[in-house]
mmCIF file of C-alpha atoms in Angstrom:
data_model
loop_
_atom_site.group_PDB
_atom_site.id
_atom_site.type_symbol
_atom_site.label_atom_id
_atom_site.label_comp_id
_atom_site.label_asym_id
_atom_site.label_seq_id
_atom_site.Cartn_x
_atom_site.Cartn_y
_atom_site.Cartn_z
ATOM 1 C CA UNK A 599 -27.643 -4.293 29.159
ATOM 2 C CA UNK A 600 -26.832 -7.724 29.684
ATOM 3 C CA UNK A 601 -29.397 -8.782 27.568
ATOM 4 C CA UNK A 602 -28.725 -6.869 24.779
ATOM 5 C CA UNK A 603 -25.540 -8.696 24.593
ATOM 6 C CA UNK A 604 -27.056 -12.103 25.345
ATOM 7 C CA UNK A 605 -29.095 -11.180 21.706
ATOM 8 C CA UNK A 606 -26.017 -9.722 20.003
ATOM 9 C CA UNK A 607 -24.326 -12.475 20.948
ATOM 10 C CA UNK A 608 -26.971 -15.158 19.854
ATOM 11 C CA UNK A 609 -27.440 -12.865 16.330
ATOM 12 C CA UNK A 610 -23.351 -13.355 15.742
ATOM 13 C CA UNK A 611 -23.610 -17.063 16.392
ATOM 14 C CA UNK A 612 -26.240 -17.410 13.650
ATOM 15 C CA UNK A 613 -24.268 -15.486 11.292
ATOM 16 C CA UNK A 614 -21.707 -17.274 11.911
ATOM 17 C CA UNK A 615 -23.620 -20.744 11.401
ATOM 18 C CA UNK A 616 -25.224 -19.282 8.693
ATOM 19 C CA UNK A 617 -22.089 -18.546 6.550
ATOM 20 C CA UNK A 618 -20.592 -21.834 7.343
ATOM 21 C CA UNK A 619 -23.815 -23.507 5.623
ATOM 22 C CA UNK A 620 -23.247 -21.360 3.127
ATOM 23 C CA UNK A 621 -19.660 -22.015 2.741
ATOM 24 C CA UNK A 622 -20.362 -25.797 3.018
ATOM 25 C CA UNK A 623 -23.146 -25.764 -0.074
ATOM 26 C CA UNK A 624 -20.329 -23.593 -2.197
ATOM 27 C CA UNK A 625 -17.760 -25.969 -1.395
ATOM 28 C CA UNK A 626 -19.979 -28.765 -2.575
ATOM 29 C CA UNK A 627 -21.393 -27.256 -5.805
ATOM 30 C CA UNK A 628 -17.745 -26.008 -6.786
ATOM 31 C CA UNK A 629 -16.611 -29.877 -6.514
ATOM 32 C CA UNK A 630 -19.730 -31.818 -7.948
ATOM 33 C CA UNK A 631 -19.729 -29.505 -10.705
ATOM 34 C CA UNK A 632 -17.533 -29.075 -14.100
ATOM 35 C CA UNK A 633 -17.877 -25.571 -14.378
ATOM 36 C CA UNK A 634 -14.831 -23.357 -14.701
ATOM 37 C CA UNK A 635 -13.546 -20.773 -12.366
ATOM 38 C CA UNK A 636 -14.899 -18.092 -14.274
ATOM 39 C CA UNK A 637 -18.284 -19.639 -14.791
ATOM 40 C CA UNK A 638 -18.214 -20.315 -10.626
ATOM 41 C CA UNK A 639 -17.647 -16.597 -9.803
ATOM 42 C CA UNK A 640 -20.215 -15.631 -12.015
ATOM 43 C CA UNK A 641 -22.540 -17.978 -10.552
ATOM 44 C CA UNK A 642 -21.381 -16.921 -7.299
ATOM 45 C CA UNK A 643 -21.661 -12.794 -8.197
ATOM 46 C CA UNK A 644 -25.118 -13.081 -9.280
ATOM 47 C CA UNK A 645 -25.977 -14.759 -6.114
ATOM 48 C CA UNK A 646 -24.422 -12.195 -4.025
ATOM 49 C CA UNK A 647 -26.424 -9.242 -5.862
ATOM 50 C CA UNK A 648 -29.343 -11.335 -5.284
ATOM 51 C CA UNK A 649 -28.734 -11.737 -1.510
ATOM 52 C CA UNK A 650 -27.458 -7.847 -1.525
ATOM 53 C CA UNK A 651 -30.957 -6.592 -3.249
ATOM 54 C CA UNK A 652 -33.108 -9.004 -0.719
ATOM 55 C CA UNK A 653 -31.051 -7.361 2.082
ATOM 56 C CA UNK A 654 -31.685 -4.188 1.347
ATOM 57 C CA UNK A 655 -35.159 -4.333 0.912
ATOM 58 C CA UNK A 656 -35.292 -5.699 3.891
ATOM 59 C CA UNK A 657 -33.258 -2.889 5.401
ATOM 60 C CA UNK A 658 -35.283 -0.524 3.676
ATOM 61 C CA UNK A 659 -38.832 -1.839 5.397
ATOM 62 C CA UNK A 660 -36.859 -2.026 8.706
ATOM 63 C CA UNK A 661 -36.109 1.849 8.397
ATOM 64 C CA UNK A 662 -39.198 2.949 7.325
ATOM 65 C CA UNK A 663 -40.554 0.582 10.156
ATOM 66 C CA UNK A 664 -38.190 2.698 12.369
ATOM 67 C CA UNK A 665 -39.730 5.947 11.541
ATOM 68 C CA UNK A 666 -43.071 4.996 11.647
ATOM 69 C CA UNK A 667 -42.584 3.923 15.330
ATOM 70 C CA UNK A 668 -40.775 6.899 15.877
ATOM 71 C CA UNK A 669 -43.488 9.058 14.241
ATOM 72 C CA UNK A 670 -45.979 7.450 16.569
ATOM 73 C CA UNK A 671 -43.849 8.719 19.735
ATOM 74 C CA UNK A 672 -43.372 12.006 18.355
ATOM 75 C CA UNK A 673 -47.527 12.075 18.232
ATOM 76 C CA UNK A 674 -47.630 11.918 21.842
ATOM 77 C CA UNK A 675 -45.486 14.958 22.113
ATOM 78 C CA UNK A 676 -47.322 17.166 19.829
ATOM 79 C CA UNK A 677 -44.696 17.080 17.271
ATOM 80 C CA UNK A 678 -45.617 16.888 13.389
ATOM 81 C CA UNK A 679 -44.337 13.388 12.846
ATOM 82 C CA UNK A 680 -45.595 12.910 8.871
ATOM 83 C CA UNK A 681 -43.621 16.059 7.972
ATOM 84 C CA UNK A 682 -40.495 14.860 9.593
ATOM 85 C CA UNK A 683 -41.095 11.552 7.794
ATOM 86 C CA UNK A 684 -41.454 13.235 4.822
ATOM 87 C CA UNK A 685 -38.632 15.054 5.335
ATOM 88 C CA UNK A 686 -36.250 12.488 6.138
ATOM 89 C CA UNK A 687 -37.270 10.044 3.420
ATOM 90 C CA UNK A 688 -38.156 12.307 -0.286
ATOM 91 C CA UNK A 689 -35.192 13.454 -1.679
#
């Protein structure tokens, strides 16, 4: 247990550094550049649905990562992991 919040921990401390980078880089584009406010939070809205869409790809292969794994621990119970896969994931 302890290390899971060692890790969760560590993870929130890199977010954290993370967004103040980010914040920093903003800050500095906003005052080298002679763009207006509205031009700025365009900029900064099409970089956000850019990081959003990356993210959740990336959440996307995580999850499907997750079932696989879980499919493959279902096999050794006799279970019929593909059709819970398939299942869980067409609509």
């Amino acid at each position: 247990m302890l290390h899971g919040s060692v890790f969760a921990f560590q993870q929130d401390k890199r977010r954290r550094n993370e967004f103040n980078r980010y914040l920093n880089i903003e800050i500095n584009e906003a005052s080298r550049s002679n763009l207006s406010a509205s031009q700025l939070a365009m900029n900064n809205l099409k970089k956000t649905q850019e990081r959003y869409d990356a993210l959740s790809q990336h959440l996307e292969t995580e999850f499907i990562q997750s079932l696989m794994f879980l499919a493959s621990r279902l096999t050794l119970i006799h279970l019929q992991p593909y059709t819970l896969i398939r299942t869980l994931v067409e609509p």
